[in-house]
Coordinates of C-alpha atoms (C1' of nucleotides) in Angstrom, one line a residue:
Chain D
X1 CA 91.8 107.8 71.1
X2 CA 93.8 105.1 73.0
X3 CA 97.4 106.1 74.1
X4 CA 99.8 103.3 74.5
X5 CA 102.3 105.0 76.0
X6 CA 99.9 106.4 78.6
X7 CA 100.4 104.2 82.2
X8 CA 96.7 103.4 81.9
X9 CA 96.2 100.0 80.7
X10 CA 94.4 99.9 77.5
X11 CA 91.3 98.5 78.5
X12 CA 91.2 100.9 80.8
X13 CA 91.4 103.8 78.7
X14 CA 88.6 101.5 76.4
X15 CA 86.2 101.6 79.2
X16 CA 86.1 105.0 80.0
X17 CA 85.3 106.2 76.6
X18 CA 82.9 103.9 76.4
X19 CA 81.3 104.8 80.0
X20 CA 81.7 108.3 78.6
X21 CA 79.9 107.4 75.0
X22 CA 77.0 105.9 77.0
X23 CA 76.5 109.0 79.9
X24 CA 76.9 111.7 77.0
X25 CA 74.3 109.9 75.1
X26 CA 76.5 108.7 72.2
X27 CA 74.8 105.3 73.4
X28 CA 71.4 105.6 74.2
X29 CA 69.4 102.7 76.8
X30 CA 69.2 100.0 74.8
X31 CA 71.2 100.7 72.0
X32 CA 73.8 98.2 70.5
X33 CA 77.3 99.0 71.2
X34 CA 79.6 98.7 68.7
X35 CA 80.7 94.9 68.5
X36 CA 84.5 93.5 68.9
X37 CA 85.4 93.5 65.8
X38 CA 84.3 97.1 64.9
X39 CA 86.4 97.7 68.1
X40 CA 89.0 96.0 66.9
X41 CA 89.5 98.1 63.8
X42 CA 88.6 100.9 65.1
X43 CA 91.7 101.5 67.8
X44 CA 93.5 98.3 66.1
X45 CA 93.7 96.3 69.6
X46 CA 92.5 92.6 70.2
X47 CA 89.5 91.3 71.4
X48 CA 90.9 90.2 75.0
X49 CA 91.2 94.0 75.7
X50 CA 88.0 95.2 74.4
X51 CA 86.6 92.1 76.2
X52 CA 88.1 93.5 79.0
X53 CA 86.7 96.5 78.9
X54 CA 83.6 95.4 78.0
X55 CA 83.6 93.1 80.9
X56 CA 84.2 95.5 83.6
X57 CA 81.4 97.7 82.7
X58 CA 79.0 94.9 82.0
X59 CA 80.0 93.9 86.5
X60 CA 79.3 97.5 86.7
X61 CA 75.7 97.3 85.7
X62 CA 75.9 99.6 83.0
X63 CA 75.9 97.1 80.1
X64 CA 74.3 93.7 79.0
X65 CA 75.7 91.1 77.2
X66 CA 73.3 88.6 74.3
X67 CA 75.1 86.1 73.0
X68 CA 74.7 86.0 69.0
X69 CA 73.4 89.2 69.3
X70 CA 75.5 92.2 70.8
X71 CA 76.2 94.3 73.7
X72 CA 73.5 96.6 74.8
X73 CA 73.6 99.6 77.4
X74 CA 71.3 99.0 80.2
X75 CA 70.4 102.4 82.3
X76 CA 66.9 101.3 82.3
X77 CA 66.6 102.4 86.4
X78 CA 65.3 105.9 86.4
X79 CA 67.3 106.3 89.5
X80 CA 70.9 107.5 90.4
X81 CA 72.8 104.3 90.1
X82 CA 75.7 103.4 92.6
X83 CA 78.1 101.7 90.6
X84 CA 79.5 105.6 90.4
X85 CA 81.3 105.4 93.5
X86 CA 83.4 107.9 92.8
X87 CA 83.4 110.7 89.9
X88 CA 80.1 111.6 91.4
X89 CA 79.8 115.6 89.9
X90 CA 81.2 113.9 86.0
X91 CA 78.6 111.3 86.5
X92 CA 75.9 114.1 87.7
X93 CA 77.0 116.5 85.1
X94 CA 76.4 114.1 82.3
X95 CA 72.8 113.2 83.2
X96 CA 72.2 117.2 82.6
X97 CA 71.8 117.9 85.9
X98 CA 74.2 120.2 88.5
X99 CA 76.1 118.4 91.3
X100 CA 76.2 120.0 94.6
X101 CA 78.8 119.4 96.9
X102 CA 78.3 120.7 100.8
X103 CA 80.8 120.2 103.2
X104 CA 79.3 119.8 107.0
X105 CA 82.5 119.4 108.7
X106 CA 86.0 120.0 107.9
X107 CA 88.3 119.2 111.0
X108 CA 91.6 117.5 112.0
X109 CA 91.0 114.9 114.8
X110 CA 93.5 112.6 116.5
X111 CA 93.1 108.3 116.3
X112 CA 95.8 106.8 118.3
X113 CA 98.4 109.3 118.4
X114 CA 97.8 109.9 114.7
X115 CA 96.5 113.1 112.8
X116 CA 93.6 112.4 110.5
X117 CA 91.9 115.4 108.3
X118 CA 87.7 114.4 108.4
X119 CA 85.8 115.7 106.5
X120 CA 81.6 115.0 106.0
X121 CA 80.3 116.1 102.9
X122 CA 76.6 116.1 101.8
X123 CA 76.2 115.7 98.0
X124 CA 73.2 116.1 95.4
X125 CA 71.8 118.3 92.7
X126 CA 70.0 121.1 91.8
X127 CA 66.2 120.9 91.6
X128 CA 65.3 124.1 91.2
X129 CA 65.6 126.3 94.0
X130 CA 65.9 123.0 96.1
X131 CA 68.7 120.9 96.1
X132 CA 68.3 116.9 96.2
X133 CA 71.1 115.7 98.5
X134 CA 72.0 112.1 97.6
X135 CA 74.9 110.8 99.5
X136 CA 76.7 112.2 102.6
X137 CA 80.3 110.6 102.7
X138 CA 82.4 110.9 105.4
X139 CA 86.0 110.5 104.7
X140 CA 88.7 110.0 107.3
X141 CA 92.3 110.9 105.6
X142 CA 95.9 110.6 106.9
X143 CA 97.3 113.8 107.2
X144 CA 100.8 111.9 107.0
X145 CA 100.1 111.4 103.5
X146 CA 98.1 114.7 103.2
X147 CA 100.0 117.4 104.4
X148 CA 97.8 120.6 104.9
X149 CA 94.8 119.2 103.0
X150 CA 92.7 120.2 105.7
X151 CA 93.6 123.8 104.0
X152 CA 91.9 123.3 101.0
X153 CA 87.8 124.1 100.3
X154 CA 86.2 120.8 99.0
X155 CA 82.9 123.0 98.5
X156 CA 84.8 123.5 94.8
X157 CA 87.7 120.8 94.5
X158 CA 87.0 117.5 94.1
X159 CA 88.5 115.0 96.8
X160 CA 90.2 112.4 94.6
X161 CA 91.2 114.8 92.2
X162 CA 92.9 117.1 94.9
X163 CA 95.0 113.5 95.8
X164 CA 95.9 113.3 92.7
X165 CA 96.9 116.6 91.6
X166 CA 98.1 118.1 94.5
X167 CA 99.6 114.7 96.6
X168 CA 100.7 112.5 93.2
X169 CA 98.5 110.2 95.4
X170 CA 95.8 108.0 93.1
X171 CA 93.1 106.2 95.1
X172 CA 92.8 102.8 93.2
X173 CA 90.6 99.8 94.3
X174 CA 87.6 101.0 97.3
X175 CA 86.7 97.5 100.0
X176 CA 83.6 98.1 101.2
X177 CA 80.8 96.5 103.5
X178 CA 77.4 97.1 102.8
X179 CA 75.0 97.8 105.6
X180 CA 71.3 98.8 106.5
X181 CA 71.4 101.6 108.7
X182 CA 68.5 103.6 110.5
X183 CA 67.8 106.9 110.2
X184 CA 69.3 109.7 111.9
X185 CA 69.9 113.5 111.8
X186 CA 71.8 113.6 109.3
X187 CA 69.4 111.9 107.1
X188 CA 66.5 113.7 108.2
X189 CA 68.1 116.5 107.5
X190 CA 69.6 116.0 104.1
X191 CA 67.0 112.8 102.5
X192 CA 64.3 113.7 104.4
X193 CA 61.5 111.1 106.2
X194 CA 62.7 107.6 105.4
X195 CA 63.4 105.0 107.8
X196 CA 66.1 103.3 106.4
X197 CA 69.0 103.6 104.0
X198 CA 72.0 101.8 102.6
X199 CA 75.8 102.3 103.7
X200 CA 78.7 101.6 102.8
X201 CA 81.7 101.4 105.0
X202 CA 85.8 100.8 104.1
X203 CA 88.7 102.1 103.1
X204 CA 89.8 103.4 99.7
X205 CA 93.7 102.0 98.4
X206 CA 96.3 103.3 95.9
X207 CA 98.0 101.6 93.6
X208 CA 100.6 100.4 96.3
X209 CA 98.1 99.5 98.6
X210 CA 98.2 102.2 101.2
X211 CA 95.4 103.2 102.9
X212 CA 94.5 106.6 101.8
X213 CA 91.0 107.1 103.2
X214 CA 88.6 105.6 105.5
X215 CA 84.8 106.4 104.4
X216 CA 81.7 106.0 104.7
X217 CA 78.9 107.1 102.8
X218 CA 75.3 106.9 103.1
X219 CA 73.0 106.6 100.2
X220 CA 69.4 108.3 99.9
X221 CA 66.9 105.7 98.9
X222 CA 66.9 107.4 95.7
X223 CA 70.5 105.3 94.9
X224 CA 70.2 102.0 93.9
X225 CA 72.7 99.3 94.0
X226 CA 72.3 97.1 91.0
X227 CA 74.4 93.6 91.2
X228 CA 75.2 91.0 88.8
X229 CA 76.5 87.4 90.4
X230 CA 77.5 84.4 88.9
X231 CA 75.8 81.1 90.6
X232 CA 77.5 78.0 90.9
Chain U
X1 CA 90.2 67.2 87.2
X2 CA 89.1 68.9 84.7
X3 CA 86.9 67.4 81.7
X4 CA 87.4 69.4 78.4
X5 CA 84.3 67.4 77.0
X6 CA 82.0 68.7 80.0
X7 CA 79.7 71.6 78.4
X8 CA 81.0 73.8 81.7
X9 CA 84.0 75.9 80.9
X10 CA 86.6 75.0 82.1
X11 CA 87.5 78.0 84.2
X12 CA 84.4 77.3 85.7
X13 CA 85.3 73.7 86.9
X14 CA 88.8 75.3 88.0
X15 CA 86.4 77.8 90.1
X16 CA 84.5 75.2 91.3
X17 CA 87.9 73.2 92.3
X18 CA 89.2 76.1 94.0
X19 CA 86.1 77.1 96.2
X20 CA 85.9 73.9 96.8
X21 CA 89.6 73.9 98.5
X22 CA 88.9 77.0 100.3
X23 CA 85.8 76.0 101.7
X24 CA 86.7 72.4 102.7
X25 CA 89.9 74.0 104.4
X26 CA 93.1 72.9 102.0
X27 CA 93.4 76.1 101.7
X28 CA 92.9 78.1 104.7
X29 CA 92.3 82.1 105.5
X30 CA 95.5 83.9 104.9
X31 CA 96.8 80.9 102.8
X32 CA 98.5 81.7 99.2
X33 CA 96.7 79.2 96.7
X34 CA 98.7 77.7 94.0
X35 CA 100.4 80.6 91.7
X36 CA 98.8 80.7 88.1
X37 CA 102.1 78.8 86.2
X38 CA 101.8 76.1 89.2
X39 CA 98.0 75.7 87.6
X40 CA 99.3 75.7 84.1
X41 CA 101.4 72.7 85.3
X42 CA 98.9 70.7 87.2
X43 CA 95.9 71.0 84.6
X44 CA 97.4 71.7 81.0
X45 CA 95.4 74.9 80.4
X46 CA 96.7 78.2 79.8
X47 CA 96.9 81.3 82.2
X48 CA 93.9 83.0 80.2
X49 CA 92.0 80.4 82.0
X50 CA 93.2 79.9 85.3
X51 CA 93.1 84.1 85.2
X52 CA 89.6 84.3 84.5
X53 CA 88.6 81.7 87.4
X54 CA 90.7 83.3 89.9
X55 CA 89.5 86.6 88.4
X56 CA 85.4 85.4 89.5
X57 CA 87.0 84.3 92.8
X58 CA 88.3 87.9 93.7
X59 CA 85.1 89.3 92.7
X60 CA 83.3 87.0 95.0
X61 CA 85.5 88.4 97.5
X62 CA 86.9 84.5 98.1
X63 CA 90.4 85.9 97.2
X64 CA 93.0 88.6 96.8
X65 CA 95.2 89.3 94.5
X66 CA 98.7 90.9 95.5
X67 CA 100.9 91.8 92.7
X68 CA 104.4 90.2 93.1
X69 CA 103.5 88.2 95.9
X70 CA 100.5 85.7 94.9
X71 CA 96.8 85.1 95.6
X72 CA 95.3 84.8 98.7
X73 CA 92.1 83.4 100.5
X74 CA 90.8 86.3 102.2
X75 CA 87.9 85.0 104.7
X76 CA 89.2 86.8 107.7
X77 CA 85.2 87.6 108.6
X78 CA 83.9 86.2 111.2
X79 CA 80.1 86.6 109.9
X80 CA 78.4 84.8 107.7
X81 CA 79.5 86.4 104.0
X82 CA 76.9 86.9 101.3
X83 CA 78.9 85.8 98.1
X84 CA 77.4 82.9 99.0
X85 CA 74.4 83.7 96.9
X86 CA 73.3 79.9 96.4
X87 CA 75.1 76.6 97.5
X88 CA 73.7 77.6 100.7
X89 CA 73.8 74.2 102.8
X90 CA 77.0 73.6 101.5
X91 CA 78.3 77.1 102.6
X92 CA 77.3 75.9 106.1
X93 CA 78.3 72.2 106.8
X94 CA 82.2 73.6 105.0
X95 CA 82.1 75.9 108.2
X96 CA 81.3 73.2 110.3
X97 CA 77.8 74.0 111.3
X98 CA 74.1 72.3 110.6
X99 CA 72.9 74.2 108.1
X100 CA 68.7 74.3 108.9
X101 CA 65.9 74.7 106.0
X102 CA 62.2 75.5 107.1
X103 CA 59.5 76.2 104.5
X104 CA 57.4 78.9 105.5
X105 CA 54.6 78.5 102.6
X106 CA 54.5 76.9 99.6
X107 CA 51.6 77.6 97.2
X108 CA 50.4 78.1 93.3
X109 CA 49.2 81.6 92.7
X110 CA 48.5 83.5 89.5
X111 CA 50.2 86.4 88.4
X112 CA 48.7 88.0 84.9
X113 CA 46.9 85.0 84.0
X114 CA 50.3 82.8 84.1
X115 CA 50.5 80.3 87.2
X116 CA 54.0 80.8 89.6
X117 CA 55.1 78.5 91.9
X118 CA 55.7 80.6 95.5
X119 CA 57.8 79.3 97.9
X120 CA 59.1 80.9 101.2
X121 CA 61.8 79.2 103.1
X122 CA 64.1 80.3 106.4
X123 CA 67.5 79.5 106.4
X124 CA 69.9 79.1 108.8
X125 CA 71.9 77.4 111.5
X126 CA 71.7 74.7 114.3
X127 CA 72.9 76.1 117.5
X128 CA 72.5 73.7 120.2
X129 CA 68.6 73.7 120.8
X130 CA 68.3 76.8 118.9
X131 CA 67.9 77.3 114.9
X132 CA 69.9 80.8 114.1
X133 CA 68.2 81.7 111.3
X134 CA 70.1 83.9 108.5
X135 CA 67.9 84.4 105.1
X136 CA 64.6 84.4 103.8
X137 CA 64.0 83.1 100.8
X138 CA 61.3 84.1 98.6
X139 CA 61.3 82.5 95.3
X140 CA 58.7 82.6 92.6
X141 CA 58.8 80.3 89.8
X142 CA 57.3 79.8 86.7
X143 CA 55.0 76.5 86.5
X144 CA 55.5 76.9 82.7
X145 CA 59.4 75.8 83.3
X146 CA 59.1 73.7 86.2
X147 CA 55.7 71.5 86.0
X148 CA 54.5 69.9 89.4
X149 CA 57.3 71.9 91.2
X150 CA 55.1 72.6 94.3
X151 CA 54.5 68.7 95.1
X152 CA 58.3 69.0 96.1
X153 CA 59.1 69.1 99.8
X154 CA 62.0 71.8 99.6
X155 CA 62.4 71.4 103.5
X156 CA 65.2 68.4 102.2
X157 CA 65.9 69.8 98.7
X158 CA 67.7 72.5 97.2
X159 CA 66.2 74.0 95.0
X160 CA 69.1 74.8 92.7
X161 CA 69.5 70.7 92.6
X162 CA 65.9 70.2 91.7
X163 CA 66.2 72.4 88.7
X164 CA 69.1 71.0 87.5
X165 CA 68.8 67.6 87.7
X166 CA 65.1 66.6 87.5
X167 CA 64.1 69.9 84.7
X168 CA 67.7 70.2 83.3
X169 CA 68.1 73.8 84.2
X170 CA 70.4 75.3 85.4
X171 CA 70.8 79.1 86.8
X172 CA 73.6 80.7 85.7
X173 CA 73.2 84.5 86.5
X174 CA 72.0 86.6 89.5
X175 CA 70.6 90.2 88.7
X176 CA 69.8 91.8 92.0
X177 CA 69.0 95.3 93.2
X178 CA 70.2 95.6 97.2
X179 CA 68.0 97.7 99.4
X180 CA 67.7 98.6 103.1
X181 CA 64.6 97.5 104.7
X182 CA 63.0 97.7 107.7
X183 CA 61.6 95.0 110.0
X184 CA 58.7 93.6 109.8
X185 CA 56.8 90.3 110.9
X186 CA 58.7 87.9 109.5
X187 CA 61.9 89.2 110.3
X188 CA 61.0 90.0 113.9
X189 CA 59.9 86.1 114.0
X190 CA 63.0 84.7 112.6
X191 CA 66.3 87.3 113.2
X192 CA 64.6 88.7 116.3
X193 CA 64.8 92.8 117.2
X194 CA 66.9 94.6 115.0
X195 CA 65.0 97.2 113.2
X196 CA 66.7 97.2 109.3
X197 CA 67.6 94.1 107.1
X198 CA 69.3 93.9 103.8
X199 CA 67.2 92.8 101.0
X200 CA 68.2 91.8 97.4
X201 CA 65.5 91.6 95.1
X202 CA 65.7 90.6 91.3
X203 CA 65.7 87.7 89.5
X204 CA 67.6 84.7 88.2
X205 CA 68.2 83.9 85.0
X206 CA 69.9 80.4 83.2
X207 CA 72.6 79.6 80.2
X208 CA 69.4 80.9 77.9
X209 CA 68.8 84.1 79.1
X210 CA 65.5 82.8 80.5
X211 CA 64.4 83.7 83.7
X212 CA 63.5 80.6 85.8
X213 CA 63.1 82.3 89.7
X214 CA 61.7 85.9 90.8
X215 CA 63.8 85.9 94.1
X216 CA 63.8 88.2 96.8
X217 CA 66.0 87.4 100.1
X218 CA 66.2 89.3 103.5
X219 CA 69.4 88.7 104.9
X220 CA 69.9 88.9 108.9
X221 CA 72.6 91.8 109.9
X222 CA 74.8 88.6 110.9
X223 CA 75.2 88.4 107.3
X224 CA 77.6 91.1 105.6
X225 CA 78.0 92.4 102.1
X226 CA 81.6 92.9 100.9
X227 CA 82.8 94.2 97.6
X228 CA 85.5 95.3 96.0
X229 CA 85.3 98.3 93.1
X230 CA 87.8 100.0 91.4
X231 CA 88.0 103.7 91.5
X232 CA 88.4 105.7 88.1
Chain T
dT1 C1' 75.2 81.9 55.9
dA2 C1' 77.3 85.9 58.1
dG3 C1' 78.0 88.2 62.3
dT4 C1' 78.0 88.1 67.1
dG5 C1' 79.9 86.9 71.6
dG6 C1' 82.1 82.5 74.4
dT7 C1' 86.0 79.9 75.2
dC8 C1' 90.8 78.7 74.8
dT9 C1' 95.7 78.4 73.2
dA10 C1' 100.7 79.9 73.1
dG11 C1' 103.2 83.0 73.2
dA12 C1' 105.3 88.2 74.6
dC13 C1' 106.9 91.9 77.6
dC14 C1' 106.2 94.5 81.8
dA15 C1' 106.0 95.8 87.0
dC16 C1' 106.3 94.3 91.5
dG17 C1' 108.1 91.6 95.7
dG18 C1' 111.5 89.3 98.1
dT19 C1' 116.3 87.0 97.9
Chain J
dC1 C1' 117.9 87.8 90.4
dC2 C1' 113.7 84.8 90.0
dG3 C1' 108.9 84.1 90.6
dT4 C1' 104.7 86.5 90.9
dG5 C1' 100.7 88.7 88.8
dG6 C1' 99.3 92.6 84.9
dT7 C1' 98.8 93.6 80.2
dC8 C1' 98.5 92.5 75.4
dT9 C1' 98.9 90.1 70.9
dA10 C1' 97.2 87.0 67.1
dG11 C1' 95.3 83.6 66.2
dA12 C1' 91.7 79.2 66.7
dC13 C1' 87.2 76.9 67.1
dC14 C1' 82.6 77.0 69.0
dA15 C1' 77.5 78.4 70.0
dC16 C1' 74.0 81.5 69.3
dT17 C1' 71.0 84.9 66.5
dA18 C1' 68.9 86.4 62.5
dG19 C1' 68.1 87.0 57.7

DNA sequence: TAGTGGTCTAGACCACGGT
DNA sequence: CCGTGGTCTAGACCACTAG
């Protein structure tokens, strides 16, 4: 149920049950969402916030749009899909398979007279006995904002939800770069023999625009990132 | 101005105005355009519009959006950016530079008993003598759509142009999948030694759903990939 | 023809930034 | 305080799809 009296907007609130309809399997691939005006009646709020809604998911890759016809999820790509920059053990649970989290290194390091917590992290599931490491992220975190999080065990808590919780701190909008990179130990180590893989490099912002952490994360071959661009 | 009979939405012509600005240099880096009520004033259209142009622009990574304060062109890269999906020689002679098209082959092959037109171009740069040489193109598009395509000499024609003004078609929408590769002939040949290129592969689709081009482009590391995603 | 999404209008109230 | 963008409402008319 939508809460209007929650600080998330609306459409927000729309989109993640939605997102959470489709990755419980509510919404199959392929199936027809419900249209605007089911919407409409159903949590009695107008079309320009389901459209909304609708909208950002439909950027994120996750559904398609026919006019005349409907809105249809899309998760034809048997592969882990990137869009899920974040919520990475949700999005892992709800494909029935158990996230992994490793952490590689957990230090605090000094940038220009300033204390930064880094932390490398090696994430994947459970395949059996093996585990199938998909990303490594590397997140550099100002410990002026973080006091003591270099303290906690991010083997079992979750990064953004620690900021939140613990900090009041909630990482908002993520800039990246995209960028081919070459294999090196790491990635031999954790994705095994391919040549090449996708990273992406930038900061993460709250609401207020502060800088709250400087990653980078590189993506096994298994990841794909899936865009949709207008022309013209 | 805008023309309400025109079959393109308006907030499309508004984004076309607005890139225009930007990349003509009426509105330079750092510059705040025109706030949305300023717009509602100059064109007679309502901020539900000029929102959703300005909304296509952020996610193009043209501009940035800072609550309170206004919106802003944000093209403090030096590289080459890739939002710049098509419109390619204009991209190019807007910065200043000679923007350079060489075909690479050009030929009619058969794909499942259905004829595609298959056209390989490099794209890139005058510099002095030299040609810096930023993409290649590989397009493949159906004879079906576009009869006698391949008697065109795309080394002075865009092929964007072609389809909309001589078969009335215009692309609309880009679906691509981004991958790291790694170097081969061609890219040794026209970027030179680095060993791992961005690719995006997918295809293009018009107003109709249709797909009129099978593209695949390998982008030189000169070129960089920026997005912007919300977190949550 | 009925239902869908696509575009657009004309308002409202709010949160944020700078004066 | 005013101007900015952020969210939301309640309509309108249109174009497309399918029975």
């Amino acid at each position: 149920m939508l809460d209007r009296q929650d600080v998330i907007p609306l459409y927000s609130q729309l989109e993640g049950i939605i997102k959470n309809d489709i990755l419980s399997g509510k919404y199959k691939d392929g199936d027809r969402i419900p249209s605007e005006s089911q919407f409409m009646l159903e949590y009695s709020i107008t079309r320009t916030t389901i459209r909304k809604a609708i909208e950002n998911l439909v950027n994120q890759g996750l559904l398609e749009k026919i006019h005349g016809k409907g809105v249809f999820v899309r998760l034809r790509e048997v592969k882990y899909n990137m869009w899920n920059f974040c919520g990475f053990s949700d999005y892992i649970k709800r494909r029935g398979e158990k996230p992994v989290t490793n952490v590689i290194s957990s230090e605090v390091v000094t940038i220009k007279d300033e204390e930064f917590f880094k932390l490398i992290r090696a994430r994947g599931v459970k395949k059996g006995e093996d585990t199938e490491y998909l990303t490594i992220d590397t997140s550099i975190i100002p410990m002026s904002l973080f006091k003591d999080i270099h303290t906690i065990n991010f083997n079992n808590n979750s990064l953004y939800s620690i900021m939140k919780r613990e900090y009041k701190i909630t990482p908002k909008t993520a800039k990246l770069t995209i960028k081919a990179i070459e294999s090196n130990d790491f990635t031999r180590n954790y994705f095994g023999d391919e040549n090449v893989y996708l990273s992406a490099i930038g900061e993460v912002i709250d609401d207020n625009g502060v800088i709250v952490e400087k990653v980078n994360v590189i993506y096994n071959s298994k990841i794909e990132f899936n865009m949709v661009t207008d022309i013209g």
